[in-house]
mmCIF file of C-alpha atoms in Angstrom:
data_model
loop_
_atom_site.group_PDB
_atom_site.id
_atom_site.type_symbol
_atom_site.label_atom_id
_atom_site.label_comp_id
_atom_site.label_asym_id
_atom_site.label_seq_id
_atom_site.Cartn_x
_atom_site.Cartn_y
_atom_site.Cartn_z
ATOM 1 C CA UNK M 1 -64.595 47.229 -6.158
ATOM 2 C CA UNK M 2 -64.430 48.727 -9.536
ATOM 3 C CA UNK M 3 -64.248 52.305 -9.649
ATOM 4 C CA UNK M 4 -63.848 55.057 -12.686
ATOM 5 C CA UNK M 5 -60.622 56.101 -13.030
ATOM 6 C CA UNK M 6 -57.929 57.338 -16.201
ATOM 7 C CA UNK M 7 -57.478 55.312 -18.909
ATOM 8 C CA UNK M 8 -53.723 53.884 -18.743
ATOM 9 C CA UNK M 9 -51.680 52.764 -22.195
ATOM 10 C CA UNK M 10 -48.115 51.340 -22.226
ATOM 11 C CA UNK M 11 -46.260 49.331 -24.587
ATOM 12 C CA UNK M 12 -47.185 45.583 -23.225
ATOM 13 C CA UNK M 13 -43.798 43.729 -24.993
ATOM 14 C CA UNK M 14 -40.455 43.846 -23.844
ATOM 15 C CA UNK M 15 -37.968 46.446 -25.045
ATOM 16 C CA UNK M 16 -36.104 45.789 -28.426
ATOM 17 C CA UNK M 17 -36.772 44.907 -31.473
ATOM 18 C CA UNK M 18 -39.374 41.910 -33.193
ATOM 19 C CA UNK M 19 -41.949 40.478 -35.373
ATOM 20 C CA UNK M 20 -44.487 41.403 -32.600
ATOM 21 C CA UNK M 21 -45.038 44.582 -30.687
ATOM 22 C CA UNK M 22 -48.479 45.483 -28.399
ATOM 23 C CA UNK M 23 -49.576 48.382 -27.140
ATOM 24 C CA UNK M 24 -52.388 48.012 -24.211
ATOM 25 C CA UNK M 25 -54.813 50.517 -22.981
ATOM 26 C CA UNK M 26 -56.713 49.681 -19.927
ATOM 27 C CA UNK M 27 -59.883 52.143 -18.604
ATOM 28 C CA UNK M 28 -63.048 53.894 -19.897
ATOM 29 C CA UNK M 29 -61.648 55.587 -22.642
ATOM 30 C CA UNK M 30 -60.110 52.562 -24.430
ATOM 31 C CA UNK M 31 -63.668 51.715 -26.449
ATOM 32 C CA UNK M 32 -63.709 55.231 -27.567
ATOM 33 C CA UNK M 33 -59.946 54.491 -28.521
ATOM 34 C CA UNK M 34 -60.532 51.167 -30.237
ATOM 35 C CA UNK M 35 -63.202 53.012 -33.085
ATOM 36 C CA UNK M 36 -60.773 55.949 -33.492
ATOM 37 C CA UNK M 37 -57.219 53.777 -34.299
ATOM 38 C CA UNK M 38 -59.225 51.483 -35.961
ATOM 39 C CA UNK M 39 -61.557 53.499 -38.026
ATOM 40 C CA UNK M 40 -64.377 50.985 -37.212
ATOM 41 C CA UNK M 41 -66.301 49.503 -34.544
ATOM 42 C CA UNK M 42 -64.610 46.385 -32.632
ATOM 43 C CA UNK M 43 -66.671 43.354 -32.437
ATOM 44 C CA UNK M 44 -65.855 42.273 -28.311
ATOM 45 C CA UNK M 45 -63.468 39.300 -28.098
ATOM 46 C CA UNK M 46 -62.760 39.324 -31.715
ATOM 47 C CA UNK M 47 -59.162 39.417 -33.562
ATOM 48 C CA UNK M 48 -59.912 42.853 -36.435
ATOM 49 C CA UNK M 49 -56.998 43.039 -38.852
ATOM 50 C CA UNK M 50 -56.545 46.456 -40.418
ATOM 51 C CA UNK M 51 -54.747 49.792 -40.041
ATOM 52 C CA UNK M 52 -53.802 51.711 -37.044
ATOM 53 C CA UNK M 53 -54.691 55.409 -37.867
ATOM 54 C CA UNK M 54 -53.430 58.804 -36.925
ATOM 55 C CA UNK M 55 -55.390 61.653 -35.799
ATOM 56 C CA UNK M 56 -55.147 62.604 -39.566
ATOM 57 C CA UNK M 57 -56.210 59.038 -40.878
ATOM 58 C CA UNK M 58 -52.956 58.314 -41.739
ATOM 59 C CA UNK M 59 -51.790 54.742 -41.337
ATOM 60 C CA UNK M 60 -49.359 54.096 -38.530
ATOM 61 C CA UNK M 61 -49.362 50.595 -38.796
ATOM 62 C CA UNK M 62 -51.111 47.571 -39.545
ATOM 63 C CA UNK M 63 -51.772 44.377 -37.606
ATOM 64 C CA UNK M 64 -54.764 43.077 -35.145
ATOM 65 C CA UNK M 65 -57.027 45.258 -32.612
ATOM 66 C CA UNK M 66 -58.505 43.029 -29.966
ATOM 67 C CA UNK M 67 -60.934 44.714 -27.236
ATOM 68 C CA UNK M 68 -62.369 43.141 -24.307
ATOM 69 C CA UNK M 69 -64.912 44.934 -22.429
ATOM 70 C CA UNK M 70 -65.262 45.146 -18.414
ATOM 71 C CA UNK M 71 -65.300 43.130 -16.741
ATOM 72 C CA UNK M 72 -64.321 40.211 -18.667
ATOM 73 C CA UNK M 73 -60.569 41.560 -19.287
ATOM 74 C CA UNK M 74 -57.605 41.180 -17.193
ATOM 75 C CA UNK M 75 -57.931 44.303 -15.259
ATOM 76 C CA UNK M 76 -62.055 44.013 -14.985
ATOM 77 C CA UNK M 77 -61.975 47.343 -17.249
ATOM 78 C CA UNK M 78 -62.414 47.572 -21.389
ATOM 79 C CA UNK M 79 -59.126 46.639 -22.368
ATOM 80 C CA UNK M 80 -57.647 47.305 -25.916
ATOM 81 C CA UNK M 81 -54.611 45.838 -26.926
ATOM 82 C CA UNK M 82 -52.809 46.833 -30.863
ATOM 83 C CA UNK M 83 -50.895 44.128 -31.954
ATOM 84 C CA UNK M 84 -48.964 45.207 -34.720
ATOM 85 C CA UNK M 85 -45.121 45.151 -35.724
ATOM 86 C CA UNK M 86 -42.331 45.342 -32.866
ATOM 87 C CA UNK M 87 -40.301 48.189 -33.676
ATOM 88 C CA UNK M 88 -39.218 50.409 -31.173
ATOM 89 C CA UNK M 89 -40.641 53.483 -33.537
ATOM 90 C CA UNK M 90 -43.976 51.935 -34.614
ATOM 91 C CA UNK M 91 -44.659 51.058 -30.642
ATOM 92 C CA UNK M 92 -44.042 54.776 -29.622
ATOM 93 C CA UNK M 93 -46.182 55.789 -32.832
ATOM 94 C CA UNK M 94 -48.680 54.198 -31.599
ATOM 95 C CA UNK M 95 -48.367 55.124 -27.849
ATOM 96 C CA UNK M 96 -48.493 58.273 -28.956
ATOM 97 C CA UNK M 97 -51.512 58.325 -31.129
ATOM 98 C CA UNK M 98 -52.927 56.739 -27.233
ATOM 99 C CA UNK M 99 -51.724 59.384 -25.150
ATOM 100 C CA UNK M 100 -53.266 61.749 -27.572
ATOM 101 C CA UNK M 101 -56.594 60.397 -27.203
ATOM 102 C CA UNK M 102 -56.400 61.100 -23.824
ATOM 103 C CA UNK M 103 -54.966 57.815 -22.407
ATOM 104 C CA UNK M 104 -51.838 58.107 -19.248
ATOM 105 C CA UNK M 105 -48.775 56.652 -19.429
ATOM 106 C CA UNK M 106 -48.996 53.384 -17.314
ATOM 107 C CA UNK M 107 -46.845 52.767 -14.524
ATOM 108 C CA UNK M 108 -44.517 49.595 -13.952
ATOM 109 C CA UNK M 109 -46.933 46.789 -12.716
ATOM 110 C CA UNK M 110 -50.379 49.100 -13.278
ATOM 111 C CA UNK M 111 -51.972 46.691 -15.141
ATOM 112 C CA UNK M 112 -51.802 43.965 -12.520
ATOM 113 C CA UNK M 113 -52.473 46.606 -10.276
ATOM 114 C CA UNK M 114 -55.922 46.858 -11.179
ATOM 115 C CA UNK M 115 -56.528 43.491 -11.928
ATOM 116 C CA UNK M 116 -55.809 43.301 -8.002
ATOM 117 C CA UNK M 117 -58.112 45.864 -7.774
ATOM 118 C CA UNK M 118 -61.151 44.448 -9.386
ATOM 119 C CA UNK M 119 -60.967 41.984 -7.419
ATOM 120 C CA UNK M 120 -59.113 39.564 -10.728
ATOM 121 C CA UNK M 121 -56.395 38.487 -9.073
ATOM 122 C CA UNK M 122 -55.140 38.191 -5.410
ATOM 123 C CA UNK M 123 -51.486 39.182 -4.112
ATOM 124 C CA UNK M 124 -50.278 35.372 -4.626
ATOM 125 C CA UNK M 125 -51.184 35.440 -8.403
ATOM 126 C CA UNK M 126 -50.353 39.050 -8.843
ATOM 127 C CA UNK M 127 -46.644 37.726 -7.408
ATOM 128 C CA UNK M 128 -46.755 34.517 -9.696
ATOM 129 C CA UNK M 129 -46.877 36.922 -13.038
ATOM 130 C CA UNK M 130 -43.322 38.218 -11.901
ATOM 131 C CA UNK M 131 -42.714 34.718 -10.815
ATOM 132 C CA UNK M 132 -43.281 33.591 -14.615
ATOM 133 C CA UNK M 133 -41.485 35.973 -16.219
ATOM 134 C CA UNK M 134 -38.534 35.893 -13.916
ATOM 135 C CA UNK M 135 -38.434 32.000 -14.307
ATOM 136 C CA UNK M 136 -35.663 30.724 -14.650
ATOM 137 C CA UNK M 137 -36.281 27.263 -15.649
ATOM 138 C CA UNK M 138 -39.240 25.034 -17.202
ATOM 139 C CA UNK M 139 -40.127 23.686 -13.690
ATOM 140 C CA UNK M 140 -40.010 27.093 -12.142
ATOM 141 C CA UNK M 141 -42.268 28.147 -14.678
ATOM 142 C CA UNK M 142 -44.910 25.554 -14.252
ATOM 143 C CA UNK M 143 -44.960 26.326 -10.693
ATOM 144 C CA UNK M 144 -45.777 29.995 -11.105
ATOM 145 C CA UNK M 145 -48.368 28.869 -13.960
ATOM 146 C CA UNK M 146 -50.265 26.992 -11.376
ATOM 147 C CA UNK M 147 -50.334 30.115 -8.427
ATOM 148 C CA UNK M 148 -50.981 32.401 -11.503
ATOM 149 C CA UNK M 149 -54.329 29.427 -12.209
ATOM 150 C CA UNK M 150 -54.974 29.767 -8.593
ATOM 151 C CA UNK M 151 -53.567 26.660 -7.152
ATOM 152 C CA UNK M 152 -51.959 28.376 -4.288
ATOM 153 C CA UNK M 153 -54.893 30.450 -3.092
ATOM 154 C CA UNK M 154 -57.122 27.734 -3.389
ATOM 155 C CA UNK M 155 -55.075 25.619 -0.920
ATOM 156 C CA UNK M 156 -54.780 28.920 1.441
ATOM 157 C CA UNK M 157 -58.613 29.513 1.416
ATOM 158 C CA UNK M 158 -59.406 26.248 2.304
ATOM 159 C CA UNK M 159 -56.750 26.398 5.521
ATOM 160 C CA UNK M 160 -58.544 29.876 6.227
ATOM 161 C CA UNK M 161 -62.196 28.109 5.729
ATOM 162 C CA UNK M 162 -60.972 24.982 8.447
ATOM 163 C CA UNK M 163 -59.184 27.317 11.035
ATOM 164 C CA UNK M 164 -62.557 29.564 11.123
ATOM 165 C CA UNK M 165 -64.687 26.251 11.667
ATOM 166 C CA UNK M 166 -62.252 25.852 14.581
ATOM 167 C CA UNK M 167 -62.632 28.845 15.765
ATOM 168 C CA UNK M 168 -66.623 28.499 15.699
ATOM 169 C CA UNK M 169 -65.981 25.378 17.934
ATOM 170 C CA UNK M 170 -63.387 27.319 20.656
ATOM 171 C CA UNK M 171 -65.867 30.214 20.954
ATOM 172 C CA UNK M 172 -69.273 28.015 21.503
ATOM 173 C CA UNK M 173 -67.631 26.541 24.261
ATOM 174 C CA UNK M 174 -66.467 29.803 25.878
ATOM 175 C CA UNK M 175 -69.682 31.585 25.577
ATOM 176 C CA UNK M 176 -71.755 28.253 26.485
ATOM 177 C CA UNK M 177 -70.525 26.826 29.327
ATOM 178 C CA UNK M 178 -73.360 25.631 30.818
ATOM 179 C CA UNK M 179 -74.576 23.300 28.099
ATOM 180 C CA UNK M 180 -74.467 19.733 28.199
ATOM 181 C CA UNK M 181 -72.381 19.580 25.295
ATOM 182 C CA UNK M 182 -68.724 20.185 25.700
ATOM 183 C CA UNK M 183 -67.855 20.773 22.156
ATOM 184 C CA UNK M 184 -64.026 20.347 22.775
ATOM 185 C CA UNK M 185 -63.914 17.055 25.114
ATOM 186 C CA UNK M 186 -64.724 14.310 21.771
ATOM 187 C CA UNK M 187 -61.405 15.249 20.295
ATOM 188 C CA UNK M 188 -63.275 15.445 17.109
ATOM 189 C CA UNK M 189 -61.508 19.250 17.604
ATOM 190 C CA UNK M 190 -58.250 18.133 17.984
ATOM 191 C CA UNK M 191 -58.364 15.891 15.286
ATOM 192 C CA UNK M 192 -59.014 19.203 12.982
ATOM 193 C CA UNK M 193 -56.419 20.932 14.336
ATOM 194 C CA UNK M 194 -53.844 18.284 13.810
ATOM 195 C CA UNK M 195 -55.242 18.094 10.278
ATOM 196 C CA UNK M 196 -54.966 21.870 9.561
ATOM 197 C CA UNK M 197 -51.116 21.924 11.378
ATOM 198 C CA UNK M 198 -50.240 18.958 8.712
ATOM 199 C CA UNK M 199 -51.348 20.742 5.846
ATOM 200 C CA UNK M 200 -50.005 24.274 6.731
ATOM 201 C CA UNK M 201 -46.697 22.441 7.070
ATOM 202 C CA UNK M 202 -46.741 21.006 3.741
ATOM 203 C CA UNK M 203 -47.846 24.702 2.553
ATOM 204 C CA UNK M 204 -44.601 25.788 3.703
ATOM 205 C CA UNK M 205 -42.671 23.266 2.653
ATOM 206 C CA UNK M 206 -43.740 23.734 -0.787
ATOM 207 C CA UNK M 207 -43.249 27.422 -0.641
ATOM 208 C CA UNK M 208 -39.362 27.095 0.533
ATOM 209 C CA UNK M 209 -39.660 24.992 -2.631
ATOM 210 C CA UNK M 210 -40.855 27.411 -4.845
ATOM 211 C CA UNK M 211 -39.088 30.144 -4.113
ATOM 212 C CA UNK M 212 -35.616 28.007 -4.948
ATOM 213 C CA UNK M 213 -36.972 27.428 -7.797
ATOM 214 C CA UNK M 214 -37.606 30.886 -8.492
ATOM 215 C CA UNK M 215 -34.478 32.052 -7.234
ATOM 216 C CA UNK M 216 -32.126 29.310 -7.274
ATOM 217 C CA UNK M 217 -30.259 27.089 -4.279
ATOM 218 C CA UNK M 218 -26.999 28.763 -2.774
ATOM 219 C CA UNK M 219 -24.733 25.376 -2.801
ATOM 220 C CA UNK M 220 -21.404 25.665 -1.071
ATOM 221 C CA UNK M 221 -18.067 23.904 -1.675
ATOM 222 C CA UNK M 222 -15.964 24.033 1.365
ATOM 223 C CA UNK M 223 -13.047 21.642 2.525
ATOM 224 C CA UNK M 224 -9.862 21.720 3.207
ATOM 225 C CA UNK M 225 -7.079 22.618 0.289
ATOM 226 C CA UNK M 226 -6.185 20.083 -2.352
ATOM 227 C CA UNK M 227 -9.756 17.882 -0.957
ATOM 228 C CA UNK M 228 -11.195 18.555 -4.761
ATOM 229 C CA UNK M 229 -13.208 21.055 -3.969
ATOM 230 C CA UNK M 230 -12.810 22.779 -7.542
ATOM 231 C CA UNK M 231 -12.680 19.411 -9.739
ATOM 232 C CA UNK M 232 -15.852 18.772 -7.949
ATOM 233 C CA UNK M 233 -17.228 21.960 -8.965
ATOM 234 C CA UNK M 234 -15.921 21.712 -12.706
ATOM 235 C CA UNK M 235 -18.001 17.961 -12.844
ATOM 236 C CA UNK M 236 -20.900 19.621 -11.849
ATOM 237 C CA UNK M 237 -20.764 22.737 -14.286
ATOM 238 C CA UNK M 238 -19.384 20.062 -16.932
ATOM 239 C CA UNK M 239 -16.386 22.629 -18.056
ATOM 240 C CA UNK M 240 -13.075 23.749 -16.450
ATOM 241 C CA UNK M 241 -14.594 26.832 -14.643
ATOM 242 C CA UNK M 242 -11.757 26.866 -12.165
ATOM 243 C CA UNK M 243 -8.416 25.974 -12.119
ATOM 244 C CA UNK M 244 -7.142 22.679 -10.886
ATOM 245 C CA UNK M 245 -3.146 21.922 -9.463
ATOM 246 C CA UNK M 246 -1.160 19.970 -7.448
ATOM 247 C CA UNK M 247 -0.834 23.246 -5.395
ATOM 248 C CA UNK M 248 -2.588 23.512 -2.238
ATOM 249 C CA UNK M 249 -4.639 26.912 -2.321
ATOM 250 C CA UNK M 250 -4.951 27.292 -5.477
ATOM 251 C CA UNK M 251 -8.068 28.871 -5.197
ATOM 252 C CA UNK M 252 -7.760 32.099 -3.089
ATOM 253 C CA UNK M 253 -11.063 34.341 -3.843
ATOM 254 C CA UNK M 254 -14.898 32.573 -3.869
ATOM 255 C CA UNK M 255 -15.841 31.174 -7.408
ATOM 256 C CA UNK M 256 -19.443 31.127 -8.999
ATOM 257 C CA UNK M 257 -21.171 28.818 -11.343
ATOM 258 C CA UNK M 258 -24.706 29.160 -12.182
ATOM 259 C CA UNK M 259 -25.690 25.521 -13.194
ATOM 260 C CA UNK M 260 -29.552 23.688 -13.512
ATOM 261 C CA UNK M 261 -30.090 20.409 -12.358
ATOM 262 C CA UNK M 262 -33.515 19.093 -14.197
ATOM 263 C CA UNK M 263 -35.169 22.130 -13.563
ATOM 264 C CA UNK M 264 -33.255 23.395 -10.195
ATOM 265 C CA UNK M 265 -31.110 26.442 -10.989
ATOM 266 C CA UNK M 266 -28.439 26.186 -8.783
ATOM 267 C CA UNK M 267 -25.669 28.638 -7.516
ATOM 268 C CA UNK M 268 -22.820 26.882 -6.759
ATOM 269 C CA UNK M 269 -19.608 28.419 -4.872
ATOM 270 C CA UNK M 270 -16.914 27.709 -4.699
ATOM 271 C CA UNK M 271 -14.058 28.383 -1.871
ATOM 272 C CA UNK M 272 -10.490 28.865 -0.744
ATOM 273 C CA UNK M 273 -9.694 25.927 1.345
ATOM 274 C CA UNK M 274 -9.538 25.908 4.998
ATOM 275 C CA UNK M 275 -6.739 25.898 6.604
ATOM 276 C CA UNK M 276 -4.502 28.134 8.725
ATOM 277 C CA UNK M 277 -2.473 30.793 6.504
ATOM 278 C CA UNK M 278 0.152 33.245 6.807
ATOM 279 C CA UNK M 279 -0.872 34.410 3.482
ATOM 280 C CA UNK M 280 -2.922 37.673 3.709
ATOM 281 C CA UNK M 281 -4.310 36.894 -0.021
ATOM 282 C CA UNK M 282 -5.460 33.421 0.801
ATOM 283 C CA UNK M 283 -6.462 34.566 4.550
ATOM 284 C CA UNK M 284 -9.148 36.965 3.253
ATOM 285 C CA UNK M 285 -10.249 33.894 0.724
ATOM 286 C CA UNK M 286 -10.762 31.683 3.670
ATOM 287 C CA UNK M 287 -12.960 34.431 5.674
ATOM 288 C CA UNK M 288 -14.955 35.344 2.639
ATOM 289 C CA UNK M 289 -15.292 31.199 2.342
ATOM 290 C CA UNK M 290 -16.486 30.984 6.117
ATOM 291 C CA UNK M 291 -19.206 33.920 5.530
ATOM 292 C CA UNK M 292 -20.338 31.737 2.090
ATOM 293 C CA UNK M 293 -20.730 28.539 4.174
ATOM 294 C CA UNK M 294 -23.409 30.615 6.711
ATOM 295 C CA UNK M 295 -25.122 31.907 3.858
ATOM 296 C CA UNK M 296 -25.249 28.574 2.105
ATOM 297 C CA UNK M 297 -28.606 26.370 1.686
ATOM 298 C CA UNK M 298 -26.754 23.842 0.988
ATOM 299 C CA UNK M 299 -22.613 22.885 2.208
ATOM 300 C CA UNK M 300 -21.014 20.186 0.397
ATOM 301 C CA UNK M 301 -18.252 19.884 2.628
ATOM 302 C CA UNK M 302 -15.691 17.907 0.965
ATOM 303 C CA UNK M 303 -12.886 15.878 2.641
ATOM 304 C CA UNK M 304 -9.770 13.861 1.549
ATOM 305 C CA UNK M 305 -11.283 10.501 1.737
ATOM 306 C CA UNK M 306 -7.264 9.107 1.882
ATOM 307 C CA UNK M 307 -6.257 11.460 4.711
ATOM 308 C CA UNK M 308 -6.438 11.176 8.451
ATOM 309 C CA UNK M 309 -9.089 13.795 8.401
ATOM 310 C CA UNK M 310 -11.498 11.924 6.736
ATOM 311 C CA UNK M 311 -11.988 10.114 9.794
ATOM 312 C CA UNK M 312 -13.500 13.045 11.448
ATOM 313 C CA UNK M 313 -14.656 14.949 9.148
ATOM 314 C CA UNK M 314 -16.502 18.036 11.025
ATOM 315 C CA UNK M 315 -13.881 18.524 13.249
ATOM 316 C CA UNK M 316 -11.218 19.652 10.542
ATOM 317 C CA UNK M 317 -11.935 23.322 10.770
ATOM 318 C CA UNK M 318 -12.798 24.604 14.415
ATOM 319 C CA UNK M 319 -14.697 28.026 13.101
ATOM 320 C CA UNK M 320 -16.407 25.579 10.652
ATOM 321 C CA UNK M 321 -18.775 24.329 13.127
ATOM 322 C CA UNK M 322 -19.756 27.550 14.335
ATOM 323 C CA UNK M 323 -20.280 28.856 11.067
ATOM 324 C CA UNK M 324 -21.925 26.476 9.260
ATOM 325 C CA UNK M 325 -26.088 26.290 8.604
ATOM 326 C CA UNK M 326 -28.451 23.365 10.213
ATOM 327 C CA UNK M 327 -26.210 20.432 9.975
ATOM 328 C CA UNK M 328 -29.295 18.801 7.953
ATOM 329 C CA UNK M 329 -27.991 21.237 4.936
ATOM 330 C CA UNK M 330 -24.675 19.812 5.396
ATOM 331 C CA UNK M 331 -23.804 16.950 3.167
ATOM 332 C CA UNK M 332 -20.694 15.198 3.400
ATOM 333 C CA UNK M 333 -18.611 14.070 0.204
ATOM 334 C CA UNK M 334 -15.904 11.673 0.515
ATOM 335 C CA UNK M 335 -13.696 12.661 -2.604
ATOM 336 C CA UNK M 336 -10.824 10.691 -4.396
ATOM 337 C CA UNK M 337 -13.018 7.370 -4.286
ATOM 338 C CA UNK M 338 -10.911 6.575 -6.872
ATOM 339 C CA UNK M 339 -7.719 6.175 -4.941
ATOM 340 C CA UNK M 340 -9.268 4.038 -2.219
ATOM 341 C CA UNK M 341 -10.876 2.040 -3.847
ATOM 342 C CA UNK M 342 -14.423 2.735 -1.653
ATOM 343 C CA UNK M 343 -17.939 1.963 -3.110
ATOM 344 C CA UNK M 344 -19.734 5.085 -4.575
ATOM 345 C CA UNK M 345 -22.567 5.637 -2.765
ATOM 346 C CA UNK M 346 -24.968 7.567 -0.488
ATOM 347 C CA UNK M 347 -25.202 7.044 2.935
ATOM 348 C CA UNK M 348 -27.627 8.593 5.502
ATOM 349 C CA UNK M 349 -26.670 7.880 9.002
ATOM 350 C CA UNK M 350 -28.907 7.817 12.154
ATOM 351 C CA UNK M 351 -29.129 11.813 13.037
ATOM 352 C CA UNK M 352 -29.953 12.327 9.059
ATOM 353 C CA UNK M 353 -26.633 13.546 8.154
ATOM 354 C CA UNK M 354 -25.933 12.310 4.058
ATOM 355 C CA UNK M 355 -22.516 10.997 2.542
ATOM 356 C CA UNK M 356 -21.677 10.503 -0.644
ATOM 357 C CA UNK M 357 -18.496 8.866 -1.718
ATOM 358 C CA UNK M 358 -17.427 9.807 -5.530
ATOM 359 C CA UNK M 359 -14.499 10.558 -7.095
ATOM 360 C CA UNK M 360 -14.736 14.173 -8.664
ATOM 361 C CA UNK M 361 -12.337 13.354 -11.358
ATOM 362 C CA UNK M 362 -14.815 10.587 -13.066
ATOM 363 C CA UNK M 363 -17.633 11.307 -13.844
ATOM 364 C CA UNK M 364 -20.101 9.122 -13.619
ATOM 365 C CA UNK M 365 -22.550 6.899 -10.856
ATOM 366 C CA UNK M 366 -21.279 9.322 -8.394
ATOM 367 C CA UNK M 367 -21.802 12.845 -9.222
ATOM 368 C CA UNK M 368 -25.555 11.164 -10.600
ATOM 369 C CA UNK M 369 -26.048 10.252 -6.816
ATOM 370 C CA UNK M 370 -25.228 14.153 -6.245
ATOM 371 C CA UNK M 371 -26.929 15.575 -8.925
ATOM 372 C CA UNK M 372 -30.151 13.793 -7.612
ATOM 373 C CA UNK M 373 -29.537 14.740 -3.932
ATOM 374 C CA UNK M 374 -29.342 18.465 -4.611
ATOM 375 C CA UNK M 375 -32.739 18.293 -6.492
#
């Protein structure tokens, strides 16, 4: 519910410099601000070009005045906004000609704040503005775009609006016993609840979604050393990000690449191979590699396919299989395809485990199959 409160003014445009800056004011006072920095009276909803004024009439800037009254704004109050040149100086000018008229200074998120509320957005779109400006890539954008439209609450409401008709179903045949109609026995009940279960599930699945997209999918390379694991990680990142030998443990310390994969930002690791070391240098790689794969959403657990290992795979690295996440976010790649000559391909076996044989070193039909599988 709307109440009165102080008028609030910030600078609405990120820090730095540009063509465009705009101030925003947000409360009762802001038509009373509009007239005085404008020197006129603002037609609502209309884009006025002209000066921005001083206390003294003197021109501060010029560019476009736009006021929206309550509670057809974004917060549900009048809302002013000064769009004039981006400066850093100009902006604080005209902050300051604000503040003198009586405005506060806003506080991080205080717009959205009372958009929330007045009852103009709910907590999922308030969350889907920082989702949109923290996006990361076009798809994660488009997703936020359609909470911020409502999409998400929509689809909650109408899970709310089915579970209470459930409810009303549960509780007349609790408090009516006696009648002739047993509201629970036609299954017609159970069919709703089935129903609502289905759709909550695709609710969340779509949410785990979302949120890598918003903050990207942890994908580990683990293996044992000399398997490929870093000429895998250079074909995905399409440059040398880390260094490739003959050498085995080369790489001693986790390495990071922050790649996108048609829209998926992805965080891909890299790690010191597993194996059994005297070195202390390459002992602490492997323990920092083993705390990577239990953080991981995603293992790529690469293996040799021309050594005897390749044959069993999972049972290379004892502490691996403790370590590692839900063996469904485990996906096997049989490297050095190359050198045996195997088809490249992707395999999913009975208990949904996934291999893909590539060869790291060419580029190509394989690391497409990979590309799409970590989408």
């Amino acid at each position: 519910m709307s109440v009165p409160r102080e008028t609030i003014a910030a600078v609405a445009t990120a820090q730095g410099r540009g063509g465009v800056g705009i101030v925003r004011i947000s409360g009762p006072l802001a038509s009373a601000a509009a007239k005085a920095i404008s020197g006129r009276e603002l037609k609502p909803r209309y884009a006025h070009y002209g000066p921005f004024l001083s206390e003294d009439a003197e021109v501060l800037d010029e560019g476009i005045a736009l006021y929206f009254p309550g509670p057809n704004s974004f917060t549900g109050e009048d809302v002013l906004e000064l769009q004039g040149h981006g400066g850093p100086i100009v902006l604080d000018m005209l902050l300051k000609r604000c503040l003198e008229l009586g405005c506060r200074l806003a506080r991080p998120g205080e717009f959205s704040e009372r958009a929330f509320l007045n009852d103009k957005l709910d907590l999922a779109q308030a969350e889907a503005i920082a989702d949109l400006i923290e996006a990361s890539s076009a798809q994660a954008a488009r997703n936020a775009l359609r909470s911020l439209q409502g999409a998400f609450s929509q689809r909650v409401h109408n899970l709310t609006e089915q579970l209470i008709g459930l409810r009303i179903y549960v509780e007349a045949a609790i408090d009516f016993p006696e009648e002739e109609i047993d509201f629970l026995a036609d299954g017609h009940v159970l069919s709703m609840l089935d129903k609502v279960r289905d759709e909550l599930s695709t609710v969340l699945r779509e949410a785990g979604q979302g949120a890598l997209l918003r903050d990207g999918m942890n994908v580990v390379i683990a293996g044992r050393p000399n398997a490929g694991k870093s000429s895998l990680l250079n074909a995905l990142a399409g440059r040398e990000a880390a260094i490739v030998t003959e050498i085995a443990g080369t790489t001693r310390d986790i390495l990071r690449e922050h790649i996108h994969i048609d829209g998926m930002p992805l965080h891909v690791v890299d790690t010191a191979g597993l194996r059994d070391t005297d070195d202390q240098v390459e002992k602490i790689g492997v323990e920092r590699a083993l705390k990577a794969i239990g953080e991981a959403d995603r293992v790529l657990l690469v293996v040799d396919a021309t050594a005897p290992e390749a044959l069993d795979p999972f049972a290379l690295w004892p502490e691996f299989l403790e370590t590692r996440p839900d063996p469904a976010k485990v996906t096997l790649i049989r490297n050095k395809a190359d050198l045996t000559g195997e088809a490249i391909a992707l395999e999913v076996s009975d208990d949904g485990h996934v291999t893909i044989s590539l060869s790291a070193k060419s580029a190509g039909e394989g690391l497409e199959l990979l590309r799409e599988h970590l989408k």
